[in-house]
mmCIF file of C-alpha atoms in Angstrom:
data_model
loop_
_atom_site.group_PDB
_atom_site.id
_atom_site.type_symbol
_atom_site.label_atom_id
_atom_site.label_comp_id
_atom_site.label_asym_id
_atom_site.label_seq_id
_atom_site.Cartn_x
_atom_site.Cartn_y
_atom_site.Cartn_z
ATOM 1 C CA MET A 1 26.906 67.967 13.346
ATOM 2 C CA SER A 2 26.393 64.235 13.801
ATOM 3 C CA GLU A 3 23.987 61.685 12.392
ATOM 4 C CA ALA A 4 21.905 58.780 13.697
ATOM 5 C CA ASP A 5 19.707 56.226 11.936
ATOM 6 C CA CYS A 6 15.925 56.561 11.940
ATOM 7 C CA PRO A 7 14.417 53.513 13.724
ATOM 8 C CA GLU A 8 11.418 53.604 11.338
ATOM 9 C CA CYS A 9 13.043 53.733 7.893
ATOM 10 C CA GLY A 10 16.793 53.428 8.528
ATOM 11 C CA ALA A 11 17.671 56.742 6.858
ATOM 12 C CA GLY A 12 20.317 59.002 8.347
ATOM 13 C CA VAL A 13 18.941 61.832 10.491
ATOM 14 C CA ASP A 14 21.141 64.921 10.830
ATOM 15 C CA LEU A 15 21.551 65.986 14.463
ATOM 16 C CA HIS A 16 22.576 69.452 15.637
ATOM 17 C CA ASP A 17 25.440 69.946 18.101
ATOM 18 C CA ASP A 18 23.370 71.005 21.138
ATOM 19 C CA LEU A 19 21.137 67.916 21.115
ATOM 20 C CA GLU A 20 19.267 67.227 24.384
ATOM 21 C CA VAL A 21 17.767 64.000 25.760
ATOM 22 C CA GLY A 22 13.981 64.080 25.418
ATOM 23 C CA GLU A 23 14.053 66.349 22.365
ATOM 24 C CA ILE A 24 11.662 65.461 19.523
ATOM 25 C CA LEU A 25 13.002 65.457 15.948
ATOM 26 C CA ASP A 26 11.446 64.681 12.583
ATOM 27 C CA CYS A 27 12.934 62.230 10.095
ATOM 28 C CA GLY A 28 13.425 64.098 6.819
ATOM 29 C CA THR A 29 12.840 60.905 4.827
ATOM 30 C CA CYS A 30 9.736 59.249 6.319
ATOM 31 C CA GLY A 31 8.419 62.076 8.543
ATOM 32 C CA ALA A 32 8.408 60.000 11.737
ATOM 33 C CA GLU A 33 8.629 61.877 15.042
ATOM 34 C CA LEU A 34 11.723 60.673 16.903
ATOM 35 C CA GLU A 35 12.718 61.108 20.536
ATOM 36 C CA VAL A 36 16.355 61.526 21.554
ATOM 37 C CA LEU A 37 17.116 58.795 24.125
ATOM 38 C CA ALA A 38 20.841 59.547 24.458
ATOM 39 C CA ALA A 39 23.042 62.368 23.183
ATOM 40 C CA ASP A 40 26.513 60.784 23.214
ATOM 41 C CA PRO A 41 26.482 58.529 21.330
ATOM 42 C CA PRO A 42 23.214 59.688 19.757
ATOM 43 C CA GLU A 43 20.324 57.227 20.072
ATOM 44 C CA LEU A 44 16.841 57.764 18.624
ATOM 45 C CA ASP A 45 13.543 55.919 19.048
ATOM 46 C CA THR A 46 10.022 56.527 17.808
ATOM 47 C CA ALA A 47 8.415 59.275 19.887
ATOM 48 C CA PRO A 48 5.480 58.153 22.043
ATOM 49 C CA GLU A 49 2.046 59.093 20.734
ATOM 50 C CA LEU A 50 0.332 61.708 22.859
ATOM 51 C CA GLU A 51 -3.231 60.701 23.644
ATOM 52 C CA GLU A 52 -5.948 63.316 23.825
ATOM 53 C CA ASP A 53 -7.467 63.607 27.313
ATOM 54 C CA TRP A 54 -10.498 65.594 26.110
ATOM 55 C CA GLY A 55 -10.292 67.931 29.092
ATOM 56 C CA GLU A 56 -10.571 65.239 31.732
#
């Protein structure tokens, strides 16, 4: 298991071994949704907000 820093609060986020690019994780400290940008070395960024399309 590896670790990366949360871009929101700077806390360490534990990462599982079969991490995939595009996966969404939650920061256990601040609760931010984080997107995996790279797996090796692990790189995280704040996940994009999904906008509601209201059925359009």
